[in-house]
Short mmCIF file of C-alpha atoms and ligand atoms in Angstrom, two decimals:
data_model
loop_
_atom_site.label_atom_id
_atom_site.label_comp_id
_atom_site.label_asym_id
_atom_site.label_seq_id
_atom_site.Cartn_x
_atom_site.Cartn_y
_atom_site.Cartn_z
CA UNK D 1 45.99 84.71 7.06
CA UNK D 2 44.64 88.22 6.68
CA UNK D 3 40.90 88.80 6.98
CA UNK D 4 38.99 91.39 5.07
CA UNK D 5 36.51 93.18 7.29
CA UNK D 6 33.96 95.86 6.53
CA UNK D 7 33.62 98.67 9.04
CA UNK D 8 30.39 100.69 8.96
CA UNK D 9 30.22 103.25 11.78
CA UNK D 10 26.80 104.69 10.81
CA UNK D 11 25.24 107.55 12.78
CA UNK D 12 25.58 109.25 16.17
CA UNK D 13 27.71 107.37 18.70
CA UNK D 14 28.29 104.70 16.05
CA UNK D 15 30.91 107.18 14.78
CA UNK D 16 32.56 107.16 18.21
CA UNK D 17 32.36 103.58 19.45
CA UNK D 18 33.20 101.91 16.12
CA UNK D 19 36.65 103.56 15.80
CA UNK D 20 37.20 102.60 19.46
CA UNK D 21 36.43 98.93 18.69
CA UNK D 22 38.67 99.11 15.63
CA UNK D 23 41.51 100.43 17.78
CA UNK D 24 41.14 97.40 20.03
CA UNK D 25 41.09 95.07 17.01
CA UNK D 26 44.28 96.69 15.74
CA UNK D 27 46.01 95.91 19.04
CA UNK D 28 45.46 92.16 18.51
CA UNK D 29 47.88 89.81 16.77
CA UNK D 30 45.33 89.19 14.02
CA UNK D 31 45.77 90.57 10.52
CA UNK D 32 42.97 92.61 9.00
CA UNK D 33 42.36 94.59 5.90
CA UNK D 34 39.74 97.18 6.75
CA UNK D 35 37.28 98.45 4.16
CA UNK D 36 35.11 101.30 5.36
CA UNK D 37 31.46 101.60 4.31
CA UNK D 38 28.93 104.40 4.70
CA UNK D 39 25.35 104.07 5.92
CA UNK D 40 22.77 105.84 8.03
CA UNK D 41 20.70 109.01 8.28
CA UNK D 42 23.63 111.23 7.32
CA UNK D 43 24.02 109.31 4.06
CA UNK D 44 20.26 109.45 3.41
CA UNK D 45 20.39 113.23 3.82
CA UNK D 46 22.98 113.44 1.05
CA UNK D 47 21.71 110.80 -1.31
CA UNK D 48 18.16 109.94 -0.26
CA UNK D 49 19.24 106.37 0.46
CA UNK D 50 20.48 105.27 3.93
CA UNK D 51 22.19 102.14 2.65
CA UNK D 52 24.13 102.62 -0.62
CA UNK D 53 24.35 99.53 -2.81
CA UNK D 54 28.16 99.52 -2.48
CA UNK D 55 27.88 99.27 1.32
CA UNK D 56 25.48 96.32 1.01
CA UNK D 57 27.92 94.69 -1.42
CA UNK D 58 30.79 95.32 0.96
CA UNK D 59 29.01 93.49 3.80
CA UNK D 60 27.99 90.72 1.41
CA UNK D 61 31.55 90.12 0.22
CA UNK D 62 33.86 90.61 3.22
CA UNK D 63 34.59 87.98 5.89
CA UNK D 64 32.90 89.96 8.65
CA UNK D 65 31.40 93.38 9.25
CA UNK D 66 31.74 95.64 12.24
CA UNK D 67 28.73 97.94 12.46
CA UNK D 68 28.09 100.87 14.81
CA UNK D 69 24.52 102.13 14.84
CA UNK D 70 22.06 103.89 12.59
CA UNK D 71 19.49 106.51 13.56
CA UNK D 72 15.92 107.08 12.37
CA UNK D 73 16.41 104.90 9.29
CA UNK D 74 17.96 102.05 11.32
CA UNK D 75 15.51 99.45 10.00
CA UNK D 76 16.42 100.35 6.41
CA UNK D 77 20.09 99.85 7.21
CA UNK D 78 20.42 97.04 9.67
CA UNK D 79 17.78 94.65 8.31
CA UNK D 80 19.31 94.59 4.80
CA UNK D 81 22.83 94.37 6.26
CA UNK D 82 21.84 91.32 8.33
CA UNK D 83 20.46 89.85 5.13
CA UNK D 84 23.67 90.75 3.24
CA UNK D 85 25.71 88.55 5.56
CA UNK D 86 23.08 85.79 5.45
CA UNK D 87 22.47 86.01 9.17
CA UNK D 88 19.83 83.75 10.68
CA UNK D 89 20.60 84.27 14.37
CA UNK D 90 21.47 87.25 16.52
CA UNK D 91 23.57 86.22 19.50
CA UNK D 92 23.22 88.68 22.40
CA UNK D 93 25.12 87.93 25.59
CA UNK D 94 24.00 89.89 28.66
CA UNK D 95 26.58 89.58 31.35
CA UNK D 96 27.12 91.77 34.42
CA UNK D 97 30.81 92.54 34.82
CA UNK D 98 32.40 92.85 38.26
CA UNK D 99 32.77 96.50 39.25
CA UNK D 100 29.77 97.64 37.24
CA UNK D 101 26.90 98.83 39.42
CA UNK D 102 24.36 96.49 37.79
CA UNK D 103 20.78 96.01 38.96
CA UNK D 104 21.41 92.25 38.90
CA UNK D 105 25.16 91.58 39.22
CA UNK D 106 24.56 87.82 39.01
CA UNK D 107 23.22 88.08 35.42
CA UNK D 108 24.99 85.94 32.83
CA UNK D 109 22.77 84.82 30.00
CA UNK D 110 22.72 84.73 26.23
CA UNK D 111 19.83 85.40 23.87
CA UNK D 112 19.69 83.56 20.57
CA UNK D 113 17.24 85.66 18.59
CA UNK D 114 15.69 84.55 15.32
CA UNK D 115 16.98 87.09 12.84
CA UNK D 116 15.04 86.92 9.58
CA UNK D 117 11.31 86.80 10.12
CA UNK D 118 8.54 87.08 12.71
CA UNK D 119 7.02 90.57 12.81
CA UNK D 120 10.20 92.02 11.28
CA UNK D 121 9.59 90.26 7.96
CA UNK D 122 8.38 93.59 6.56
CA UNK D 123 4.79 92.71 5.64
CA UNK D 124 2.85 95.72 6.87
CA UNK D 125 -0.05 97.38 5.16
CA UNK D 126 -2.58 100.12 5.54
CA UNK D 127 -5.95 98.64 4.69
CA UNK D 128 -8.00 101.78 5.19
CA UNK D 129 -7.42 105.20 6.74
CA UNK D 130 -8.16 103.63 10.11
CA UNK D 131 -6.81 100.11 9.84
CA UNK D 132 -3.21 98.89 9.59
CA UNK D 133 -2.11 95.28 9.62
CA UNK D 134 1.07 93.27 9.98
CA UNK D 135 1.66 89.75 8.79
CA UNK D 136 3.90 87.67 11.01
CA UNK D 137 5.97 85.06 9.21
CA UNK D 138 7.30 81.96 10.94
CA UNK D 139 8.76 79.21 8.78
CA UNK D 140 9.92 75.73 9.66
CA UNK D 141 13.34 76.12 7.97
CA UNK D 142 14.17 79.35 9.87
CA UNK D 143 13.10 77.83 13.21
CA UNK D 144 15.05 74.69 12.43
CA UNK D 145 18.23 76.59 11.50
CA UNK D 146 17.99 78.65 14.70
CA UNK D 147 17.40 75.50 16.77
CA UNK D 148 20.34 73.70 15.17
CA UNK D 149 22.56 76.67 15.99
CA UNK D 150 21.23 76.67 19.57
CA UNK D 151 22.00 72.97 19.97
CA UNK D 152 25.58 73.51 18.77
CA UNK D 153 25.88 76.58 20.97
CA UNK D 154 25.06 74.65 24.14
CA UNK D 155 27.01 71.59 22.97
CA UNK D 156 28.36 70.66 26.36
CA UNK D 157 26.09 72.82 28.45
CA UNK D 158 22.78 72.67 30.22
CA UNK D 159 20.42 73.05 27.32
CA UNK D 160 18.32 76.13 26.60
CA UNK D 161 15.02 77.83 27.31
CA UNK D 162 12.55 78.73 24.57
CA UNK D 163 10.74 82.03 25.28
CA UNK D 164 7.48 82.30 23.32
CA UNK D 165 3.81 83.18 23.43
CA UNK D 166 2.37 80.05 21.86
CA UNK D 167 -0.65 80.14 24.16
CA UNK D 168 -1.92 83.16 22.20
CA UNK D 169 -0.12 83.04 18.85
CA UNK D 170 -0.91 79.37 18.49
CA UNK D 171 -0.06 79.04 14.84
CA UNK D 172 3.11 81.16 14.57
CA UNK D 173 4.70 80.78 18.00
CA UNK D 174 3.15 77.32 18.10
CA UNK D 175 5.26 76.39 15.08
CA UNK D 176 8.30 78.11 16.56
CA UNK D 177 8.03 76.21 19.85
CA UNK D 178 7.24 72.88 18.25
CA UNK D 179 10.04 73.06 15.68
CA UNK D 180 12.74 74.20 18.11
CA UNK D 181 11.69 71.48 20.58
CA UNK D 182 11.72 68.86 17.84
CA UNK D 183 15.30 69.72 16.83
CA UNK D 184 16.41 69.72 20.47
CA UNK D 185 14.84 66.26 20.93
CA UNK D 186 16.60 64.94 17.82
CA UNK D 187 19.92 66.24 19.14
CA UNK D 188 19.42 65.08 22.71
CA UNK D 189 19.54 68.67 24.01
CA UNK D 190 17.35 69.69 26.94
CA UNK D 191 14.94 72.47 25.97
CA UNK D 192 12.45 73.86 28.44
CA UNK D 193 10.17 76.77 27.65
CA UNK D 194 8.63 79.81 29.24
CA UNK D 195 5.94 82.30 28.22
CA UNK D 196 7.83 85.45 27.25
CA UNK D 197 5.81 87.79 29.46
CA UNK D 198 6.43 85.59 32.48
CA UNK D 199 10.08 85.45 31.44
CA UNK D 200 10.28 89.25 31.61
CA UNK D 201 9.34 89.14 35.29
CA UNK D 202 11.32 86.05 36.19
CA UNK D 203 14.56 87.28 34.63
CA UNK D 204 14.37 90.45 36.73
CA UNK D 205 13.68 88.53 39.92
CA UNK D 206 16.25 85.80 39.33
CA UNK D 207 18.41 86.01 36.20
CA UNK D 208 20.37 82.93 37.31
CA UNK D 209 17.29 80.86 36.42
CA UNK D 210 18.30 81.26 32.75
CA UNK D 211 21.35 80.49 30.71
CA UNK D 212 20.66 80.40 26.98
CA UNK D 213 17.31 81.81 25.80
CA UNK D 214 16.04 81.05 22.29
CA UNK D 215 13.37 83.44 21.06
CA UNK D 216 11.53 84.86 18.07
CA UNK D 217 12.77 88.06 16.47
CA UNK D 218 10.80 90.83 18.25
CA UNK D 219 10.88 89.00 21.60
CA UNK D 220 14.67 88.74 21.36
CA UNK D 221 14.96 92.43 20.54
CA UNK D 222 12.86 93.54 23.50
CA UNK D 223 13.97 90.98 26.08
CA UNK D 224 17.67 91.57 25.41
CA UNK D 225 17.21 95.33 25.97
CA UNK D 226 15.47 94.42 29.22
CA UNK D 227 18.47 92.30 30.18
CA UNK D 228 20.73 95.26 29.30
CA UNK D 229 18.93 97.10 32.08
CA UNK D 230 19.98 94.38 34.51
CA UNK D 231 23.68 94.52 33.64
CA UNK D 232 24.42 98.24 33.56
CA UNK D 233 22.65 99.56 30.49
CA UNK D 234 22.78 99.43 26.71
CA UNK D 235 26.44 100.44 26.67
CA UNK D 236 27.25 96.91 27.85
CA UNK D 237 25.54 94.65 25.31
CA UNK D 238 27.34 93.34 22.22
CA UNK D 239 25.80 91.20 19.51
CA UNK D 240 26.74 88.92 16.67
CA UNK D 241 24.54 88.43 13.60
CA UNK D 242 25.76 85.03 12.53
CA UNK D 243 25.40 83.55 9.06
CA UNK D 244 26.73 80.39 7.49
CA UNK D 245 29.78 82.15 6.01
CA UNK D 246 29.77 85.72 7.25
CA UNK D 247 28.77 87.69 10.26
CA UNK D 248 27.89 91.22 11.27
CA UNK D 249 28.88 92.42 14.71
CA UNK D 250 27.23 95.39 16.40
CA UNK D 251 26.40 96.81 19.78
CA UNK D 252 22.75 96.30 20.73
CA UNK D 253 22.31 100.04 21.31
CA UNK D 254 21.30 102.66 18.76
CA UNK D 255 22.82 105.98 17.75
CA UNK D 256 22.09 107.63 21.15
CA UNK D 257 21.47 111.17 19.81
CA UNK D 258 21.21 112.43 23.41
CA UNK D 259 24.94 111.93 23.97
CA UNK D 260 26.31 111.80 20.41
CA UNK D 261 29.26 114.08 19.72
CA UNK D 262 30.22 114.44 23.37
CA UNK D 263 32.88 111.74 23.35
CA UNK D 264 31.39 109.99 26.40
CA UNK D 265 29.66 106.97 24.83
CA UNK D 266 30.50 103.69 26.49
CA UNK D 267 32.63 101.77 23.96
CA UNK D 268 32.30 98.42 25.79
CA UNK D 269 29.34 97.09 23.75
CA UNK D 270 31.20 97.83 20.51
CA UNK D 271 34.50 96.44 21.83
CA UNK D 272 32.81 93.23 22.99
CA UNK D 273 31.16 93.00 19.56
CA UNK D 274 34.65 93.18 18.04
CA UNK D 275 35.67 90.33 20.38
CA UNK D 276 32.79 88.27 18.98
CA UNK D 277 33.99 89.16 15.47
CA UNK D 278 37.51 87.81 16.02
CA UNK D 279 36.09 84.68 17.63
CA UNK D 280 33.83 84.17 14.62
CA UNK D 281 36.94 84.38 12.42
CA UNK D 282 38.52 81.59 14.45
CA UNK D 283 40.68 83.58 16.87
CA UNK D 284 39.10 82.41 20.10
CA UNK D 285 42.12 83.33 22.15
CA UNK D 286 42.13 86.92 20.88
CA UNK D 287 38.44 87.23 21.74
CA UNK D 288 39.07 85.94 25.25
CA UNK D 289 41.91 88.43 25.70
CA UNK D 290 39.68 91.34 24.72
CA UNK D 291 37.00 90.24 27.18
CA UNK D 292 39.58 89.86 29.94
CA UNK D 293 40.97 93.35 29.22
CA UNK D 294 37.45 94.82 29.29
CA UNK D 295 36.77 93.00 32.54
CA UNK D 296 39.91 94.47 34.15
CA UNK D 297 39.07 97.98 33.00
CA UNK D 298 35.47 97.75 34.20
CA UNK D 299 36.65 96.51 37.58
CA UNK D 300 39.29 99.20 38.15
CA UNK D 301 38.07 102.04 35.93
CA UNK D 302 38.15 104.27 34.02
CA UNK D 303 34.42 104.09 33.30
CA UNK D 304 32.10 106.23 31.18
CA UNK D 305 29.26 108.32 32.73
CA UNK D 306 26.53 105.72 31.98
CA UNK D 307 28.39 103.46 34.45
CA UNK D 308 28.78 106.22 37.02
CA UNK D 309 32.28 107.27 35.93
CA UNK D 310 33.52 110.44 34.28
CA UNK D 311 35.87 109.04 31.67
CA UNK D 312 35.66 109.64 27.93
CA UNK D 313 35.21 107.00 25.24
CA UNK D 314 38.87 107.50 24.32
CA UNK D 315 40.14 107.05 27.90
CA UNK D 316 38.27 103.75 28.32
CA UNK D 317 39.45 102.55 24.91
CA UNK D 318 43.08 103.45 25.70
CA UNK D 319 42.80 101.59 29.01
CA UNK D 320 41.54 98.46 27.22
CA UNK D 321 44.34 98.70 24.65
CA UNK D 322 46.89 99.14 27.48
CA UNK D 323 45.63 95.99 29.20
CA UNK D 324 45.96 94.08 25.94
P1 NAI J 1 19.68 104.10 21.97
O1 NAI J 1 20.20 102.73 22.21
O2 NAI J 1 20.37 104.88 20.93
O3 NAI J 1 19.73 104.93 23.35
C1 NAI J 1 18.94 104.60 24.48
C2 NAI J 1 19.56 105.23 25.74
O4 NAI J 1 20.74 104.50 26.08
C3 NAI J 1 19.99 106.67 25.53
O5 NAI J 1 19.76 107.39 26.72
C4 NAI J 1 21.47 106.57 25.25
O6 NAI J 1 22.21 107.68 25.63
C5 NAI J 1 21.86 105.35 26.08
N1 NAI J 1 22.99 104.63 25.44
C6 NAI J 1 22.93 103.82 24.37
N2 NAI J 1 24.14 103.38 24.05
C7 NAI J 1 25.00 103.93 24.92
C8 NAI J 1 26.42 103.86 25.10
N3 NAI J 1 27.20 103.13 24.29
N4 NAI J 1 26.97 104.58 26.11
C9 NAI J 1 26.20 105.31 26.93
N5 NAI J 1 24.87 105.41 26.82
C10 NAI J 1 24.27 104.73 25.83
O7 NAI J 1 18.13 103.94 21.63
P2 NAI J 1 17.05 105.07 21.26
O8 NAI J 1 17.33 106.33 22.00
O9 NAI J 1 15.77 104.39 21.42
O10 NAI J 1 17.25 105.31 19.72
C11 NAI J 1 18.09 106.32 19.17
C12 NAI J 1 18.21 106.10 17.68
O11 NAI J 1 18.90 104.88 17.44
C13 NAI J 1 16.87 105.99 16.97
O12 NAI J 1 16.94 106.76 15.81
C14 NAI J 1 16.73 104.51 16.64
O13 NAI J 1 16.04 104.30 15.44
C15 NAI J 1 18.18 104.08 16.51
N6 NAI J 1 18.44 102.67 16.83
C16 NAI J 1 19.33 102.02 16.03
C17 NAI J 1 19.68 100.71 16.28
C18 NAI J 1 20.69 100.08 15.39
O14 NAI J 1 21.33 100.75 14.61
N7 NAI J 1 20.91 98.78 15.48
C19 NAI J 1 19.14 99.98 17.43
C20 NAI J 1 18.27 100.78 18.26
C21 NAI J 1 17.93 102.07 17.96
MG1 MG J 2 16.81 96.79 19.62
#
């Protein structure tokens, strides 16, 4: 069966790492029809609008979307695209690969980030010239859906940890914590919890203390970038925005204007995102093969400069394809 996937490279290094990930996808025994979509600052410059309606429609109608990165207008691109695929959870694995000079080589954890609300719900206002406010939205159904996903995710595992700040945000994070715990109880899944600030310290000191971490939207965004720092940098972290029927797969990093156009961006985050895409489409074996190929290449080289190597994006991508 052939899958229809949308490919949206976006801005900056998105234009470099997305073709690399697509090359890896093309080397797999999985059939795809690729439909390319445009989005990002460069589109806004031409048209005034960073996310054309036809790109939104593309993501909303294809089986899965591979996204690169957007620049300054990222929020106007990625938030609607996550909505287009009906995503309620952002899955962000942070794993240190052998051979990569990581701060914490023992790191192997996964963030399950709430993906629709919290402080990213878009309710900001300027009350006066001096006062701005933000309304944080936390709903039972969104917490419940995230918790149900988390319970499935750890089906035969050790349970999960809820990272929150319910001691201060008693109503919003209070609801988050209570609802996620309730679902875990119903499902017989072990769920412990940790204050997110304490988590930030603990995960640096001993990342093996955590396995699957369930967190609100902003916390998941920040804490997963922190974990990227433990495993070799942002070039290493893939993500999956999972919805009931569709998904959008993207590296955690942004458009990296400081290195864009030089051909040295680390393609691993995008390639691992493509592995999550094929797994989402039911090709678990293909996903495993991509991860194994990446693991071999990271162990033996070539590696890009962010990992201490001197290889180009293309050289690393070719090496992964060769291994496949
Ligand atoms: P960034 O993730 O683009 O870059 C942070 C640092 O990590 C830079 O030094 C960059 O060179 C490095 N880096 C990131 N990915 C890399 C890779 N694959 N290989 C090697 N080095 C890599 O974040 P920054 O600099 O805060 O934001 C740059 C732009 O990206 C901004 O305009 C921001 O709005 C946008 N952004 C977009 C996101 C998205 O599209 N999902 C997410 C985060 C930021
Ligand atoms: Mg981020």
